[in-house]
PDB file of C-alpha atoms in Angstrom:
ATOM      1  CA  MET A   1      57.125 158.786  59.102  1.00  0.00           C
ATOM      2  CA  SER A   2      55.030 161.884  59.782  1.00  0.00           C
ATOM      3  CA  ALA A   3      51.456 161.961  61.077  1.00  0.00           C
ATOM      4  CA  SER A   4      50.175 163.113  57.694  1.00  0.00           C
ATOM      5  CA  LEU A   5      51.793 160.105  55.987  1.00  0.00           C
ATOM      6  CA  ILE A   6      50.154 157.765  58.509  1.00  0.00           C
ATOM      7  CA  TYR A   7      46.836 159.398  57.682  1.00  0.00           C
ATOM      8  CA  ASP A   8      47.365 159.201  53.918  1.00  0.00           C
ATOM      9  CA  LEU A   9      49.034 155.801  53.481  1.00  0.00           C
ATOM     10  CA  VAL A  10      48.390 153.424  56.374  1.00  0.00           C
ATOM     11  CA  PRO A  11      45.240 151.253  56.359  1.00  0.00           C
ATOM     12  CA  ILE A  12      42.870 151.052  59.312  1.00  0.00           C
ATOM     13  CA  GLY A  13      43.781 148.087  61.535  1.00  0.00           C
ATOM     14  CA  SER A  14      47.557 148.595  61.330  1.00  0.00           C
ATOM     15  CA  ILE A  15      49.753 148.642  64.431  1.00  0.00           C
ATOM     16  CA  VAL A  16      51.535 152.002  64.632  1.00  0.00           C
ATOM     17  CA  ALA A  17      54.267 153.083  67.057  1.00  0.00           C
ATOM     18  CA  TRP A  18      54.946 156.699  67.947  1.00  0.00           C
ATOM     19  CA  SER A  19      57.999 158.328  69.465  1.00  0.00           C
ATOM     20  CA  ASP A  20      59.378 161.719  70.414  1.00  0.00           C
ATOM     21  CA  GLY A  21      62.955 160.514  69.903  1.00  0.00           C
ATOM     22  CA  THR A  22      64.034 160.726  73.548  1.00  0.00           C
ATOM     23  CA  THR A  23      65.689 157.834  75.364  1.00  0.00           C
ATOM     24  CA  ARG A  24      63.715 155.785  77.853  1.00  0.00           C
ATOM     25  CA  PRO A  25      64.424 156.796  81.477  1.00  0.00           C
ATOM     26  CA  PRO A  26      65.347 154.115  84.033  1.00  0.00           C
ATOM     27  CA  ALA A  27      62.436 152.313  85.715  1.00  0.00           C
ATOM     28  CA  ARG A  28      63.303 153.798  89.111  1.00  0.00           C
ATOM     29  CA  PHE A  29      62.189 157.231  87.833  1.00  0.00           C
ATOM     30  CA  ARG A  30      58.486 156.350  87.749  1.00  0.00           C
ATOM     31  CA  LYS A  31      57.102 159.812  87.003  1.00  0.00           C
ATOM     32  CA  LYS A  32      59.594 160.483  84.217  1.00  0.00           C
ATOM     33  CA  LEU A  33      58.904 157.027  82.788  1.00  0.00           C
ATOM     34  CA  ALA A  34      55.133 157.636  82.846  1.00  0.00           C
ATOM     35  CA  VAL A  35      55.558 160.906  80.959  1.00  0.00           C
ATOM     36  CA  TRP A  36      57.900 159.236  78.470  1.00  0.00           C
ATOM     37  CA  GLN A  37      55.391 156.424  77.855  1.00  0.00           C
ATOM     38  CA  THR A  38      52.669 158.893  76.831  1.00  0.00           C
ATOM     39  CA  ARG A  39      54.936 160.136  74.022  1.00  0.00           C
ATOM     40  CA  ASN A  40      56.468 156.747  73.114  1.00  0.00           C
ATOM     41  CA  SER A  41      54.160 153.765  72.682  1.00  0.00           C
ATOM     42  CA  LYS A  42      52.122 151.854  70.085  1.00  0.00           C
ATOM     43  CA  GLY A  43      48.527 151.111  69.203  1.00  0.00           C
ATOM     44  CA  ARG A  44      46.123 149.906  66.520  1.00  0.00           C
ATOM     45  CA  LEU A  45      44.870 152.490  64.018  1.00  0.00           C
ATOM     46  CA  ILE A  46      41.090 152.585  64.503  1.00  0.00           C
ATOM     47  CA  ARG A  47      39.916 155.862  63.002  1.00  0.00           C
ATOM     48  CA  LYS A  48      40.821 158.612  60.532  1.00  0.00           C
ATOM     49  CA  GLU A  49      38.994 161.886  60.144  1.00  0.00           C
ATOM     50  CA  GLY A  50      39.733 164.714  57.761  1.00  0.00           C
ATOM     51  CA  PRO A  51      40.061 168.434  58.486  1.00  0.00           C
ATOM     52  CA  ARG A  52      36.994 170.299  59.751  1.00  0.00           C
ATOM     53  CA  GLN A  53      35.877 173.911  59.621  1.00  0.00           C
ATOM     54  CA  SER A  54      33.740 175.394  62.388  1.00  0.00           C
ATOM     55  CA  GLY A  55      33.165 179.111  61.983  1.00  0.00           C
ATOM     56  CA  SER A  56      36.585 180.740  61.869  1.00  0.00           C
ATOM     57  CA  TYR A  57      38.353 177.710  63.414  1.00  0.00           C
ATOM     58  CA  ALA A  58      39.843 175.091  61.118  1.00  0.00           C
ATOM     59  CA  SER A  59      41.081 171.895  62.748  1.00  0.00           C
ATOM     60  CA  PRO A  60      43.608 169.667  60.994  1.00  0.00           C
ATOM     61  CA  GLY A  61      42.689 166.095  60.258  1.00  0.00           C
ATOM     62  CA  TYR A  62      43.492 163.472  62.847  1.00  0.00           C
ATOM     63  CA  PHE A  63      43.715 159.759  63.469  1.00  0.00           C
ATOM     64  CA  THR A  64      43.081 157.665  66.569  1.00  0.00           C
ATOM     65  CA  LEU A  65      45.054 154.691  67.883  1.00  0.00           C
ATOM     66  CA  HIS A  66      43.735 152.133  70.382  1.00  0.00           C
ATOM     67  CA  GLU A  67      46.562 151.706  72.868  1.00  0.00           C
ATOM     68  CA  ALA A  68      45.189 149.406  75.586  1.00  0.00           C
ATOM     69  CA  ASP A  69      42.204 147.936  77.428  1.00  0.00           C
ATOM     70  CA  PHE A  70      42.012 147.646  81.190  1.00  0.00           C
ATOM     71  CA  GLY A  71      39.639 145.365  83.032  1.00  0.00           C
ATOM     72  CA  CYS A  72      39.145 142.026  84.668  1.00  0.00           C
ATOM     73  CA  LYS A  73      38.389 138.689  83.000  1.00  0.00           C
ATOM     74  CA  ASN A  74      36.140 139.432  79.981  1.00  0.00           C
ATOM     75  CA  THR A  75      34.947 142.847  81.165  1.00  0.00           C
ATOM     76  CA  ILE A  76      36.652 145.933  79.779  1.00  0.00           C
ATOM     77  CA  VAL A  77      36.461 148.793  82.249  1.00  0.00           C
ATOM     78  CA  MET A  78      38.558 151.374  80.425  1.00  0.00           C
ATOM     79  CA  ARG A  79      39.937 151.812  76.918  1.00  0.00           C
ATOM     80  CA  ILE A  80      42.949 153.981  76.174  1.00  0.00           C
ATOM     81  CA  HIS A  81      42.751 155.794  72.825  1.00  0.00           C
ATOM     82  CA  ARG A  82      45.319 158.324  71.612  1.00  0.00           C
ATOM     83  CA  THR A  83      44.356 160.893  69.008  1.00  0.00           C
ATOM     84  CA  PHE A  84      47.014 162.642  66.942  1.00  0.00           C
ATOM     85  CA  GLY A  85      46.569 165.675  64.723  1.00  0.00           C
ATOM     86  CA  LEU A  86      48.189 165.746  61.315  1.00  0.00           C
ATOM     87  CA  ASP A  87      50.417 168.539  62.629  1.00  0.00           C
ATOM     88  CA  SER A  88      51.897 166.338  65.393  1.00  0.00           C
ATOM     89  CA  ASP A  89      55.648 166.650  65.987  1.00  0.00           C
ATOM     90  CA  LEU A  90      56.003 162.953  66.877  1.00  0.00           C
ATOM     91  CA  THR A  91      57.584 160.310  64.627  1.00  0.00           C
ATOM     92  CA  PHE A  92      55.463 157.316  63.617  1.00  0.00           C
ATOM     93  CA  LYS A  93      56.365 153.854  62.364  1.00  0.00           C
ATOM     94  CA  VAL A  94      54.152 151.083  60.983  1.00  0.00           C
ATOM     95  CA  LEU A  95      54.885 147.844  62.840  1.00  0.00           C
ATOM     96  CA  GLU A  96      52.217 145.624  61.288  1.00  0.00           C
ATOM     97  CA  ARG A  97      49.519 145.888  58.643  1.00  0.00           C
ATOM     98  CA  PRO A  98      46.265 143.888  58.549  1.00  0.00           C
ATOM     99  CA  ALA A  99      46.744 140.514  56.893  1.00  0.00           C
ATOM    100  CA  LEU A 100      45.141 139.606  53.582  1.00  0.00           C
ATOM    101  CA  GLY A 101      41.800 137.936  54.244  1.00  0.00           C
ATOM    102  CA  SER A 102      41.260 139.535  57.633  1.00  0.00           C
ATOM    103  CA  VAL A 103      38.043 141.443  58.268  1.00  0.00           C
ATOM    104  CA  ARG A 104      37.593 144.838  59.892  1.00  0.00           C
ATOM    105  CA  VAL A 105      34.508 145.281  62.087  1.00  0.00           C
ATOM    106  CA  PHE A 106      33.404 148.940  62.192  1.00  0.00           C
ATOM    107  CA  ASP A 107      30.875 150.323  64.675  1.00  0.00           C
ATOM    108  CA  ARG A 108      28.882 152.017  61.886  1.00  0.00           C
ATOM    109  CA  ALA A 109      28.977 152.832  58.192  1.00  0.00           C
ATOM    110  CA  GLY A 110      30.361 156.100  56.893  1.00  0.00           C
ATOM    111  CA  SER A 111      33.476 158.195  56.920  1.00  0.00           C
ATOM    112  CA  ASN A 112      33.625 158.610  60.703  1.00  0.00           C
ATOM    113  CA  ALA A 113      33.330 154.891  61.499  1.00  0.00           C
ATOM    114  CA  GLU A 114      35.612 153.428  64.162  1.00  0.00           C
ATOM    115  CA  LEU A 115      37.254 150.006  64.092  1.00  0.00           C
ATOM    116  CA  VAL A 116      36.002 147.897  67.009  1.00  0.00           C
ATOM    117  CA  HIS A 117      37.575 144.560  66.067  1.00  0.00           C
ATOM    118  CA  LEU A 118      39.962 143.041  63.532  1.00  0.00           C
ATOM    119  CA  ALA A 119      39.016 139.414  62.852  1.00  0.00           C
ATOM    120  CA  ASP A 120      41.104 136.766  61.118  1.00  0.00           C
ATOM    121  CA  ASN A 121      38.338 136.016  58.591  1.00  0.00           C
ATOM    122  CA  ARG A 122      34.679 136.783  57.839  1.00  0.00           C
ATOM    123  CA  GLU A 123      33.331 133.891  59.939  1.00  0.00           C
ATOM    124  CA  ALA A 124      35.324 135.056  62.968  1.00  0.00           C
ATOM    125  CA  GLY A 125      34.059 138.610  62.412  1.00  0.00           C
ATOM    126  CA  GLU A 126      30.444 137.475  62.268  1.00  0.00           C
ATOM    127  CA  ALA A 127      30.929 135.335  65.394  1.00  0.00           C
ATOM    128  CA  TRP A 128      32.451 138.324  67.211  1.00  0.00           C
ATOM    129  CA  LEU A 129      29.456 140.459  66.215  1.00  0.00           C
ATOM    130  CA  LYS A 130      26.985 137.897  67.569  1.00  0.00           C
ATOM    131  CA  GLY A 131      28.775 137.875  70.919  1.00  0.00           C
ATOM    132  CA  HIS A 132      29.163 141.645  71.222  1.00  0.00           C
ATOM    133  CA  GLY A 133      25.922 142.973  69.786  1.00  0.00           C
ATOM    134  CA  CYS A 134      26.839 146.041  67.777  1.00  0.00           C
ATOM    135  CA  PRO A 135      23.544 146.755  65.944  1.00  0.00           C
ATOM    136  CA  ASN A 136      24.933 149.137  63.311  1.00  0.00           C
ATOM    137  CA  ALA A 137      28.250 147.359  62.741  1.00  0.00           C
ATOM    138  CA  ILE A 138      29.556 146.587  59.283  1.00  0.00           C
ATOM    139  CA  LEU A 139      32.224 144.166  58.068  1.00  0.00           C
ATOM    140  CA  GLU A 140      34.929 145.142  55.579  1.00  0.00           C
ATOM    141  CA  ASP A 141      37.395 142.706  54.021  1.00  0.00           C
ATOM    142  CA  VAL A 142      41.090 143.559  53.776  1.00  0.00           C
ATOM    143  CA  GLY A 143      41.688 143.256  50.066  1.00  0.00           C
ATOM    144  CA  ALA A 144      44.669 142.099  48.045  1.00  0.00           C
ATOM    145  CA  ASP A 145      45.017 145.566  46.520  1.00  0.00           C
ATOM    146  CA  GLU A 146      45.756 147.105  49.964  1.00  0.00           C
ATOM    147  CA  VAL A 147      48.385 144.523  50.802  1.00  0.00           C
ATOM    148  CA  ALA A 148      49.968 144.647  47.331  1.00  0.00           C
ATOM    149  CA  ALA A 149      50.064 148.466  47.321  1.00  0.00           C
ATOM    150  CA  ALA A 150      52.041 148.498  50.554  1.00  0.00           C
ATOM    151  CA  HIS A 151      54.738 146.211  49.118  1.00  0.00           C
ATOM    152  CA  VAL A 152      54.870 147.559  45.575  1.00  0.00           C
ATOM    153  CA  GLU A 153      55.247 151.153  46.731  1.00  0.00           C
ATOM    154  CA  GLY A 154      57.924 150.253  49.279  1.00  0.00           C
ATOM    155  CA  ARG A 155      55.781 150.831  52.320  1.00  0.00           C
ATOM    156  CA  ALA A 156      56.094 147.401  53.928  1.00  0.00           C
ATOM    157  CA  ALA A 157      56.012 147.246  57.720  1.00  0.00           C
ATOM    158  CA  ALA A 158      59.249 147.755  59.646  1.00  0.00           C
TER     159      ALA A 158
END
């Protein structure tokens, strides 16, 4: 699946894998493996943004995946996000879509909102918000129409 199809068809909160098609090097080649892992991994789709025009420069749209969190106990020290332009040469695959009834927690309203949490239900989303204190956060339910569209149109995960 191309980057533009991910942007057009895949709902926020889905787990997406990306690959450059090369084979994984053996673990003993640490540097080669580290480079390979930057072009072959997976993450949760947290943001989509359309093309922008700034003067004479036009940037393609892009989407951002949350790959990992690093920290200790309950403290996150660093988040790894990967942003891909719609003109990316990588291959993408949807591994999992948000379940029906789950709730997306966005950091703010609007078209440039970013997913900060995917809760199992509305009560869990509200409880997460109380514990994390995002003042401008909004909750959005994953509807039956999103889930049904993925299966009817033949876009089921895997």
